[in-house]
PDB file of C-alpha atoms in Angstrom:
ATOM      1  CA  MET A   1      14.613 -25.846 -47.842  1.00 44.00           C
ATOM      2  CA  THR A   2      15.275 -22.401 -46.416  1.00 47.00           C
ATOM      3  CA  THR A   3      18.903 -21.456 -45.801  1.00 50.00           C
ATOM      4  CA  THR A   4      19.891 -18.669 -43.483  1.00 54.00           C
ATOM      5  CA  THR A   5      22.981 -16.549 -43.659  1.00 62.00           C
ATOM      6  CA  THR A   6      24.830 -16.189 -40.371  1.00 61.00           C
ATOM      7  CA  PRO A   7      27.474 -13.500 -39.971  1.00 62.00           C
ATOM      8  CA  VAL A   8      30.925 -14.659 -38.966  1.00 61.00           C
ATOM      9  CA  ARG A   9      31.289 -14.144 -35.241  1.00 58.00           C
ATOM     10  CA  ASP A  10      34.484 -13.842 -33.290  1.00 54.00           C
ATOM     11  CA  ARG A  11      33.977 -16.290 -30.435  1.00 53.00           C
ATOM     12  CA  THR A  12      37.639 -16.297 -29.404  1.00 48.00           C
ATOM     13  CA  PRO A  13      38.174 -15.660 -25.676  1.00 47.00           C
ATOM     14  CA  ALA A  14      40.252 -12.733 -24.469  1.00 45.00           C
ATOM     15  CA  ALA A  15      43.848 -12.955 -25.615  1.00 42.00           C
ATOM     16  CA  SER A  16      46.296 -14.488 -23.142  1.00 42.00           C
ATOM     17  CA  PRO A  17      49.436 -16.626 -23.377  1.00 44.00           C
ATOM     18  CA  THR A  18      47.379 -19.745 -22.639  1.00 49.00           C
ATOM     19  CA  GLY A  19      44.640 -18.671 -25.072  1.00 80.00           C
ATOM     20  CA  ALA A  20      47.173 -17.985 -27.837  1.00 85.00           C
ATOM     21  CA  ALA A  21      48.717 -21.417 -27.367  1.00 88.00           C
ATOM     22  CA  ALA A  22      45.271 -23.019 -27.518  1.00 88.00           C
ATOM     23  CA  VAL A  23      44.459 -21.119 -30.723  1.00 89.00           C
ATOM     24  CA  ALA A  24      47.749 -22.285 -32.261  1.00 90.00           C
ATOM     25  CA  ARG A  25      46.966 -25.899 -31.345  1.00 91.00           C
ATOM     26  CA  ARG A  26      43.472 -25.693 -32.819  1.00 91.00           C
ATOM     27  CA  LEU A  27      44.735 -24.104 -36.041  1.00 92.00           C
ATOM     28  CA  THR A  28      47.479 -26.718 -36.346  1.00 92.00           C
ATOM     29  CA  ALA A  29      45.018 -29.576 -35.868  1.00 91.00           C
ATOM     30  CA  LEU A  30      42.526 -28.118 -38.332  1.00 93.00           C
ATOM     31  CA  GLY A  31      45.247 -27.320 -40.864  1.00 92.00           C
ATOM     32  CA  ARG A  32      46.624 -30.865 -40.595  1.00 93.00           C
ATOM     33  CA  ALA A  33      43.178 -32.378 -41.146  1.00 91.00           C
ATOM     34  CA  GLU A  34      42.570 -30.100 -44.124  1.00 90.00           C
ATOM     35  CA  LEU A  35      45.965 -31.041 -45.582  1.00 88.00           C
ATOM     36  CA  LEU A  36      45.056 -34.736 -45.432  1.00 89.00           C
ATOM     37  CA  LEU A  37      41.801 -34.027 -47.255  1.00 84.00           C
ATOM     38  CA  LEU A  38      43.676 -32.013 -49.873  1.00 82.00           C
ATOM     39  CA  LEU A  39      46.221 -34.790 -50.438  1.00 82.00           C
ATOM     40  CA  ARG A  40      43.395 -37.291 -50.955  1.00 84.00           C
ATOM     41  CA  ASN A  41      41.814 -35.093 -53.622  1.00 80.00           C
ATOM     42  CA  ARG A  42      43.806 -35.878 -56.743  1.00 80.00           C
ATOM     43  CA  THR A  43      42.022 -33.289 -58.833  1.00 78.00           C
ATOM     44  CA  ALA A  44      42.778 -30.504 -56.361  1.00 76.00           C
ATOM     45  CA  ILE A  45      46.431 -31.557 -56.126  1.00 79.00           C
ATOM     46  CA  ALA A  46      46.740 -31.617 -59.918  1.00 78.00           C
ATOM     47  CA  VAL A  47      45.247 -28.138 -60.170  1.00 74.00           C
ATOM     48  CA  ALA A  48      47.474 -26.827 -57.387  1.00 78.00           C
ATOM     49  CA  LEU A  49      50.742 -28.341 -58.631  1.00 79.00           C
ATOM     50  CA  LEU A  50      50.501 -28.805 -62.395  1.00 81.00           C
ATOM     51  CA  LEU A  51      48.150 -26.144 -63.726  1.00 78.00           C
ATOM     52  CA  PRO A  52      50.234 -23.156 -62.543  1.00 80.00           C
ATOM     53  CA  LEU A  53      53.288 -24.705 -64.226  1.00 79.00           C
ATOM     54  CA  VAL A  54      51.390 -25.149 -67.489  1.00 84.00           C
ATOM     55  CA  MET A  55      50.091 -21.587 -67.311  1.00 81.00           C
ATOM     56  CA  ILE A  56      53.593 -20.209 -66.724  1.00 81.00           C
ATOM     57  CA  PHE A  57      54.688 -21.730 -70.038  1.00 83.00           C
ATOM     58  CA  ALA A  58      51.588 -20.193 -71.632  1.00 84.00           C
ATOM     59  CA  ILE A  59      52.529 -16.795 -70.176  1.00 82.00           C
ATOM     60  CA  ARG A  60      56.027 -17.089 -71.596  1.00 80.00           C
ATOM     61  CA  SER A  61      54.664 -17.973 -75.040  1.00 82.00           C
ATOM     62  CA  SER A  62      52.314 -14.985 -75.018  1.00 79.00           C
ATOM     63  CA  LEU A  63      55.042 -12.582 -73.868  1.00 80.00           C
ATOM     64  CA  GLU A  64      57.315 -13.640 -76.721  1.00 78.00           C
ATOM     65  CA  GLN A  65      54.761 -11.991 -79.023  1.00 78.00           C
ATOM     66  CA  VAL A  66      54.702  -8.718 -77.023  1.00 78.00           C
ATOM     67  CA  ASP A  67      57.121  -5.820 -77.280  1.00 76.00           C
ATOM     68  CA  LEU A  68      58.419  -5.327 -73.727  1.00 76.00           C
ATOM     69  CA  GLY A  69      60.968  -2.707 -74.741  1.00 72.00           C
ATOM     70  CA  GLY A  70      59.204   0.149 -72.969  1.00 69.00           C
ATOM     71  CA  THR A  71      58.359  -1.768 -69.802  1.00 71.00           C
ATOM     72  CA  GLY A  72      61.862  -2.304 -68.433  1.00 73.00           C
ATOM     73  CA  MET A  73      61.135  -6.023 -68.051  1.00 83.00           C
ATOM     74  CA  THR A  74      62.542  -9.093 -69.738  1.00 84.00           C
ATOM     75  CA  VAL A  75      60.422 -12.010 -70.872  1.00 85.00           C
ATOM     76  CA  ALA A  76      61.783 -14.117 -67.993  1.00 86.00           C
ATOM     77  CA  GLY A  77      61.056 -11.433 -65.385  1.00 86.00           C
ATOM     78  CA  ALA A  78      57.519 -10.804 -66.628  1.00 86.00           C
ATOM     79  CA  THR A  79      56.869 -14.559 -66.908  1.00 88.00           C
ATOM     80  CA  LEU A  80      57.974 -15.467 -63.381  1.00 90.00           C
ATOM     81  CA  THR A  81      56.248 -12.541 -61.690  1.00 91.00           C
ATOM     82  CA  GLY A  82      53.112 -13.394 -63.653  1.00 91.00           C
ATOM     83  CA  GLY A  83      53.590 -16.968 -62.467  1.00 91.00           C
ATOM     84  CA  ILE A  84      53.449 -15.779 -58.863  1.00 94.00           C
ATOM     85  CA  GLY A  85      50.093 -14.156 -59.590  1.00 94.00           C
ATOM     86  CA  MET A  86      48.934 -17.355 -61.276  1.00 92.00           C
ATOM     87  CA  VAL A  87      49.834 -19.389 -58.188  1.00 94.00           C
ATOM     88  CA  LEU A  88      47.921 -17.004 -55.926  1.00 96.00           C
ATOM     89  CA  VAL A  89      44.782 -17.199 -58.071  1.00 95.00           C
ATOM     90  CA  GLN A  90      44.796 -20.911 -58.851  1.00 92.00           C
ATOM     91  CA  VAL A  91      46.275 -22.484 -55.736  1.00 93.00           C
ATOM     92  CA  VAL A  92      44.682 -20.209 -53.141  1.00 95.00           C
ATOM     93  CA  TYR A  93      41.539 -18.676 -54.620  1.00 96.00           C
ATOM     94  CA  MET A  94      40.193 -21.423 -56.884  1.00 93.00           C
ATOM     95  CA  ASN A  95      41.208 -24.270 -54.596  1.00 92.00           C
ATOM     96  CA  LEU A  96      39.826 -22.616 -51.466  1.00 94.00           C
ATOM     97  CA  VAL A  97      36.409 -21.879 -52.971  1.00 96.00           C
ATOM     98  CA  SER A  98      35.994 -25.616 -53.594  1.00 92.00           C
ATOM     99  CA  ALA A  99      37.274 -26.445 -50.106  1.00 93.00           C
ATOM    100  CA  TYR A 100      34.928 -24.054 -48.305  1.00 96.00           C
ATOM    101  CA  VAL A 101      31.921 -25.236 -50.321  1.00 96.00           C
ATOM    102  CA  ALA A 102      32.769 -28.913 -49.847  1.00 93.00           C
ATOM    103  CA  ARG A 103      33.197 -28.562 -46.082  1.00 94.00           C
ATOM    104  CA  ARG A 104      29.955 -26.586 -45.827  1.00 95.00           C
ATOM    105  CA  GLU A 105      27.892 -29.075 -47.827  1.00 94.00           C
ATOM    106  CA  GLU A 106      29.371 -31.987 -45.848  1.00 93.00           C
ATOM    107  CA  LEU A 107      28.326 -30.249 -42.582  1.00 94.00           C
ATOM    108  CA  VAL A 108      31.965 -30.085 -41.477  1.00 93.00           C
ATOM    109  CA  LEU A 109      31.840 -26.327 -40.881  1.00 93.00           C
ATOM    110  CA  LYS A 110      28.589 -26.603 -38.929  1.00 92.00           C
ATOM    111  CA  ARG A 111      29.986 -29.328 -36.668  1.00 93.00           C
ATOM    112  CA  LEU A 112      33.167 -27.357 -36.048  1.00 92.00           C
ATOM    113  CA  ARG A 113      31.097 -24.393 -34.846  1.00 91.00           C
ATOM    114  CA  THR A 114      29.660 -26.475 -32.016  1.00 90.00           C
ATOM    115  CA  GLY A 115      33.089 -26.739 -30.399  1.00 85.00           C
ATOM    116  CA  GLU A 116      35.401 -24.187 -28.832  1.00 86.00           C
ATOM    117  CA  ILE A 117      37.004 -23.141 -32.108  1.00 90.00           C
ATOM    118  CA  SER A 118      35.934 -19.682 -33.346  1.00 92.00           C
ATOM    119  CA  ASP A 119      34.512 -18.873 -36.764  1.00 93.00           C
ATOM    120  CA  ARG A 120      37.665 -17.009 -37.709  1.00 94.00           C
ATOM    121  CA  GLU A 121      39.826 -19.981 -36.753  1.00 94.00           C
ATOM    122  CA  ILE A 122      37.678 -22.317 -38.848  1.00 95.00           C
ATOM    123  CA  LEU A 123      38.152 -20.188 -41.956  1.00 96.00           C
ATOM    124  CA  ILE A 124      41.867 -19.643 -41.356  1.00 96.00           C
ATOM    125  CA  GLY A 125      42.561 -23.301 -40.519  1.00 95.00           C
ATOM    126  CA  THR A 126      40.800 -24.445 -43.688  1.00 95.00           C
ATOM    127  CA  ALA A 127      42.929 -22.059 -45.740  1.00 95.00           C
ATOM    128  CA  LEU A 128      46.299 -22.973 -44.186  1.00 95.00           C
ATOM    129  CA  PRO A 129      47.313 -25.870 -46.500  1.00 93.00           C
ATOM    130  CA  SER A 130      46.501 -23.946 -49.694  1.00 93.00           C
ATOM    131  CA  VAL A 131      48.293 -20.856 -48.412  1.00 95.00           C
ATOM    132  CA  ALA A 132      51.369 -22.856 -47.380  1.00 93.00           C
ATOM    133  CA  LEU A 133      51.468 -24.666 -50.732  1.00 92.00           C
ATOM    134  CA  ALA A 134      51.167 -21.400 -52.660  1.00 94.00           C
ATOM    135  CA  LEU A 135      53.884 -19.754 -50.574  1.00 93.00           C
ATOM    136  CA  ALA A 136      56.247 -22.675 -51.204  1.00 92.00           C
ATOM    137  CA  GLN A 137      55.623 -22.465 -54.951  1.00 92.00           C
ATOM    138  CA  CYS A 138      56.275 -18.714 -54.958  1.00 93.00           C
ATOM    139  CA  VAL A 139      59.580 -19.235 -53.146  1.00 91.00           C
ATOM    140  CA  LEU A 140      60.544 -21.843 -55.753  1.00 89.00           C
ATOM    141  CA  LEU A 141      59.719 -19.390 -58.555  1.00 89.00           C
ATOM    142  CA  VAL A 142      61.975 -16.742 -57.024  1.00 89.00           C
ATOM    143  CA  ALA A 143      64.757 -19.320 -56.629  1.00 88.00           C
ATOM    144  CA  ALA A 144      64.257 -20.518 -60.212  1.00 86.00           C
ATOM    145  CA  GLY A 145      64.538 -16.926 -61.429  1.00 85.00           C
ATOM    146  CA  ALA A 146      67.942 -16.545 -59.790  1.00 82.00           C
ATOM    147  CA  ILE A 147      69.298 -19.984 -60.708  1.00 83.00           C
ATOM    148  CA  ALA A 148      67.817 -20.856 -64.103  1.00 77.00           C
ATOM    149  CA  PHE A 149      66.922 -17.479 -65.642  1.00 80.00           C
ATOM    150  CA  ASP A 150      69.761 -15.274 -64.386  1.00 78.00           C
ATOM    151  CA  LEU A 151      67.411 -12.759 -62.809  1.00 82.00           C
ATOM    152  CA  SER A 152      68.865 -10.500 -60.151  1.00 83.00           C
ATOM    153  CA  ALA A 153      67.997 -10.835 -56.486  1.00 84.00           C
ATOM    154  CA  PRO A 154      64.738  -9.089 -55.472  1.00 89.00           C
ATOM    155  CA  HIS A 155      65.084  -5.305 -55.787  1.00 88.00           C
ATOM    156  CA  ARG A 156      62.967  -4.690 -52.668  1.00 91.00           C
ATOM    157  CA  PRO A 157      62.495  -7.934 -50.723  1.00 93.00           C
ATOM    158  CA  ASP A 158      60.252  -6.158 -48.224  1.00 93.00           C
ATOM    159  CA  LEU A 159      57.796  -5.141 -50.945  1.00 93.00           C
ATOM    160  CA  LEU A 160      57.930  -8.587 -52.528  1.00 94.00           C
ATOM    161  CA  VAL A 161      57.069 -10.211 -49.198  1.00 95.00           C
ATOM    162  CA  ALA A 162      54.374  -7.592 -48.531  1.00 95.00           C
ATOM    163  CA  GLY A 163      52.832  -8.259 -51.954  1.00 95.00           C
ATOM    164  CA  LEU A 164      52.858 -12.011 -51.375  1.00 96.00           C
ATOM    165  CA  VAL A 165      51.306 -11.774 -47.909  1.00 96.00           C
ATOM    166  CA  LEU A 166      48.673  -9.330 -49.106  1.00 97.00           C
ATOM    167  CA  GLY A 167      47.916 -11.566 -52.079  1.00 97.00           C
ATOM    168  CA  LEU A 168      47.514 -14.633 -49.876  1.00 97.00           C
ATOM    169  CA  VAL A 169      45.124 -12.824 -47.519  1.00 97.00           C
ATOM    170  CA  LEU A 170      43.197 -11.214 -50.389  1.00 97.00           C
ATOM    171  CA  MET A 171      42.714 -14.456 -52.309  1.00 97.00           C
ATOM    172  CA  SER A 172      41.652 -16.291 -49.126  1.00 97.00           C
ATOM    173  CA  ALA A 173      39.087 -13.613 -48.267  1.00 97.00           C
ATOM    174  CA  LEU A 174      37.688 -13.485 -51.806  1.00 97.00           C
ATOM    175  CA  ALA A 175      37.539 -17.299 -51.871  1.00 97.00           C
ATOM    176  CA  ALA A 176      35.356 -17.347 -48.752  1.00 97.00           C
ATOM    177  CA  ALA A 177      33.232 -14.557 -50.216  1.00 97.00           C
ATOM    178  CA  THR A 178      32.801 -16.455 -53.499  1.00 97.00           C
ATOM    179  CA  ALA A 179      31.769 -19.562 -51.561  1.00 96.00           C
ATOM    180  CA  VAL A 180      28.701 -17.595 -50.429  1.00 95.00           C
ATOM    181  CA  ILE A 181      27.260 -17.644 -53.971  1.00 94.00           C
ATOM    182  CA  THR A 182      28.512 -21.147 -54.823  1.00 96.00           C
ATOM    183  CA  ARG A 183      26.012 -23.961 -54.272  1.00 94.00           C
ATOM    184  CA  THR A 184      28.150 -27.018 -55.023  1.00 94.00           C
ATOM    185  CA  VAL A 185      31.766 -27.975 -55.604  1.00 92.00           C
ATOM    186  CA  GLN A 186      30.932 -28.509 -59.272  1.00 92.00           C
ATOM    187  CA  THR A 187      29.553 -24.984 -59.723  1.00 95.00           C
ATOM    188  CA  SER A 188      32.685 -23.540 -58.095  1.00 93.00           C
ATOM    189  CA  GLN A 189      34.343 -24.131 -61.453  1.00 90.00           C
ATOM    190  CA  LEU A 190      31.952 -21.499 -62.844  1.00 95.00           C
ATOM    191  CA  THR A 191      31.755 -18.998 -59.988  1.00 96.00           C
ATOM    192  CA  THR A 192      35.551 -18.648 -59.879  1.00 96.00           C
ATOM    193  CA  LEU A 193      35.897 -17.932 -63.599  1.00 95.00           C
ATOM    194  CA  PRO A 194      35.064 -14.179 -63.532  1.00 96.00           C
ATOM    195  CA  LEU A 195      37.855 -13.274 -61.116  1.00 96.00           C
ATOM    196  CA  TYR A 196      40.182 -15.775 -62.788  1.00 94.00           C
ATOM    197  CA  PHE A 197      39.822 -14.312 -66.281  1.00 94.00           C
ATOM    198  CA  VAL A 198      39.743 -10.709 -65.059  1.00 95.00           C
ATOM    199  CA  SER A 199      43.000 -11.283 -63.200  1.00 94.00           C
ATOM    200  CA  LEU A 200      44.525 -13.244 -66.051  1.00 91.00           C
ATOM    201  CA  PHE A 201      44.073 -10.589 -68.709  1.00 90.00           C
ATOM    202  CA  GLY A 202      43.477  -7.394 -66.723  1.00 93.00           C
ATOM    203  CA  SER A 203      45.824  -7.529 -63.735  1.00 93.00           C
ATOM    204  CA  GLY A 204      49.083  -8.094 -65.562  1.00 86.00           C
ATOM    205  CA  LEU A 205      49.476 -11.850 -65.163  1.00 88.00           C
ATOM    206  CA  PHE A 206      49.683 -12.549 -68.898  1.00 85.00           C
ATOM    207  CA  VAL A 207      50.734  -9.123 -70.143  1.00 83.00           C
ATOM    208  CA  PRO A 208      52.163  -6.288 -67.985  1.00 85.00           C
ATOM    209  CA  LEU A 209      49.908  -3.244 -67.709  1.00 86.00           C
ATOM    210  CA  ALA A 210      52.725  -1.087 -69.057  1.00 82.00           C
ATOM    211  CA  VAL A 211      51.952  -2.286 -72.600  1.00 84.00           C
ATOM    212  CA  PHE A 212      48.334  -1.069 -72.428  1.00 87.00           C
ATOM    213  CA  PRO A 213      47.222   2.500 -73.256  1.00 88.00           C
ATOM    214  CA  ASP A 214      47.381   4.777 -70.223  1.00 88.00           C
ATOM    215  CA  ARG A 215      43.603   5.255 -69.913  1.00 92.00           C
ATOM    216  CA  LEU A 216      42.903   1.531 -70.055  1.00 93.00           C
ATOM    217  CA  ALA A 217      45.749   0.780 -67.647  1.00 90.00           C
ATOM    218  CA  SER A 218      44.382   3.302 -65.120  1.00 91.00           C
ATOM    219  CA  VAL A 219      41.062   1.413 -65.108  1.00 94.00           C
ATOM    220  CA  LEU A 220      42.727  -1.991 -64.840  1.00 94.00           C
ATOM    221  CA  GLU A 221      44.686  -0.753 -61.816  1.00 93.00           C
ATOM    222  CA  LEU A 222      41.431  -0.944 -59.832  1.00 95.00           C
ATOM    223  CA  LEU A 223      41.052  -4.714 -60.265  1.00 96.00           C
ATOM    224  CA  PRO A 224      41.584  -6.958 -57.208  1.00 95.00           C
ATOM    225  CA  MET A 225      44.893  -8.564 -58.227  1.00 96.00           C
ATOM    226  CA  THR A 226      46.473  -5.566 -59.945  1.00 96.00           C
ATOM    227  CA  GLY A 227      47.762  -3.957 -56.760  1.00 95.00           C
ATOM    228  CA  VAL A 228      49.294  -7.234 -55.598  1.00 96.00           C
ATOM    229  CA  MET A 229      51.010  -7.734 -58.956  1.00 95.00           C
ATOM    230  CA  THR A 230      52.401  -4.185 -58.886  1.00 93.00           C
ATOM    231  CA  LEU A 231      53.940  -4.760 -55.452  1.00 95.00           C
ATOM    232  CA  VAL A 232      55.330  -8.151 -56.452  1.00 94.00           C
ATOM    233  CA  ARG A 233      56.846  -6.888 -59.712  1.00 91.00           C
ATOM    234  CA  HIS A 234      58.426  -3.841 -58.120  1.00 92.00           C
ATOM    235  CA  GLY A 235      59.636  -5.858 -55.151  1.00 92.00           C
ATOM    236  CA  TRP A 236      61.390  -8.303 -57.470  1.00 92.00           C
ATOM    237  CA  LEU A 237      62.274  -6.289 -60.579  1.00 89.00           C
ATOM    238  CA  GLY A 238      61.959  -2.611 -59.572  1.00 85.00           C
ATOM    239  CA  GLY A 239      60.965   0.112 -62.024  1.00 77.00           C
ATOM    240  CA  VAL A 240      57.660   1.267 -60.460  1.00 77.00           C
ATOM    241  CA  GLU A 241      57.059   4.841 -59.286  1.00 77.00           C
ATOM    242  CA  SER A 242      56.337   5.464 -55.594  1.00 79.00           C
ATOM    243  CA  GLY A 243      52.926   6.940 -56.419  1.00 80.00           C
ATOM    244  CA  ASP A 244      51.973   3.789 -58.294  1.00 85.00           C
ATOM    245  CA  LEU A 245      53.087   1.686 -55.328  1.00 90.00           C
ATOM    246  CA  PHE A 246      50.873   3.706 -52.976  1.00 92.00           C
ATOM    247  CA  THR A 247      47.893   3.287 -55.306  1.00 92.00           C
ATOM    248  CA  ALA A 248      48.613  -0.436 -55.597  1.00 93.00           C
ATOM    249  CA  ALA A 249      48.768  -0.912 -51.834  1.00 94.00           C
ATOM    250  CA  VAL A 250      45.561   1.056 -51.214  1.00 96.00           C
ATOM    251  CA  THR A 251      43.686  -0.841 -53.942  1.00 96.00           C
ATOM    252  CA  ALA A 252      44.774  -4.244 -52.648  1.00 96.00           C
ATOM    253  CA  LEU A 253      43.926  -3.318 -49.054  1.00 97.00           C
ATOM    254  CA  ALA A 254      40.520  -1.991 -50.109  1.00 97.00           C
ATOM    255  CA  TRP A 255      39.657  -5.237 -51.895  1.00 97.00           C
ATOM    256  CA  THR A 256      40.898  -7.227 -48.904  1.00 97.00           C
ATOM    257  CA  ALA A 257      38.710  -5.163 -46.567  1.00 97.00           C
ATOM    258  CA  PHE A 258      35.741  -5.731 -48.879  1.00 97.00           C
ATOM    259  CA  GLY A 259      36.367  -9.488 -48.904  1.00 96.00           C
ATOM    260  CA  VAL A 260      36.607  -9.644 -45.105  1.00 96.00           C
ATOM    261  CA  PHE A 261      33.411  -7.583 -44.741  1.00 97.00           C
ATOM    262  CA  ALA A 262      31.548  -9.815 -47.200  1.00 96.00           C
ATOM    263  CA  VAL A 263      32.619 -12.938 -45.322  1.00 96.00           C
ATOM    264  CA  ARG A 264      31.671 -11.540 -41.920  1.00 94.00           C
ATOM    265  CA  ARG A 265      28.294 -10.390 -43.225  1.00 94.00           C
ATOM    266  CA  TRP A 266      27.164 -13.141 -45.598  1.00 94.00           C
ATOM    267  CA  PHE A 267      29.216 -16.315 -45.170  1.00 95.00           C
ATOM    268  CA  ARG A 268      26.963 -19.410 -45.077  1.00 91.00           C
ATOM    269  CA  TRP A 269      27.655 -22.182 -42.594  1.00 93.00           C
ATOM    270  CA  ASP A 270      24.638 -24.365 -43.446  1.00 91.00           C
ATOM    271  CA  PRO A 271      24.384 -26.435 -46.659  1.00 91.00           C
ATOM    272  CA  ARG A 272      22.699 -24.691 -49.576  1.00 79.00           C
ATOM    273  CA  GLY A 273      21.584 -27.845 -51.337  1.00 62.00           C
TER     274      GLY A 273
END
């Protein structure tokens, strides 16, 4: 069976107050339907709620073996900021790849395209529950840092929020891009592993980049999640130079732009099976 690749088209009518309200209603309806499907999927819920918690304990255990003296971070600070990165990767990226592939193979995406909803709205509406769940977990981590771990309030709340928003958009875009090369929900467990492990060990989730040699750290700064983690860590804990923040923002934006381009150019709406 031959499968064609159709670029994502923006079929949204010209912006107007009425049009904006209609878009909001369509996104709300699609997000609600996607949330119901997510709640019925026990495996996805377990991954979204329990696995990040387990990995945060694993991060803490690994950091207890690392000398953080020259990083300006405590074990608690490095653990909780790494936990935010873990939530972004596992709850948004890994969960969304499975969701996009499942909806495509079940012809849900193809049926939605026959209505008035635009391609962009379909992708955004499908992502809304995972994004909302990840955002709620990140807020809980920040609250837990202040209440249970005696961490100070965020050093730069604006940068922390910017890092979170950029991370949510980046992981959603890369999830849709990864769905292009993923044939089934089962194989999504394999196609998501490269970015997962690269982020885990190379973007500062498990170990801050400050403990790596300078040359290696400069290479790892180019990875997709590294820029997001730099913004999040500085926004919460401080201690990052302005030049590093600029590099982090540019890197994260570049990867986001690449993900959006890949989705617009190659996203598949028809089943691949």
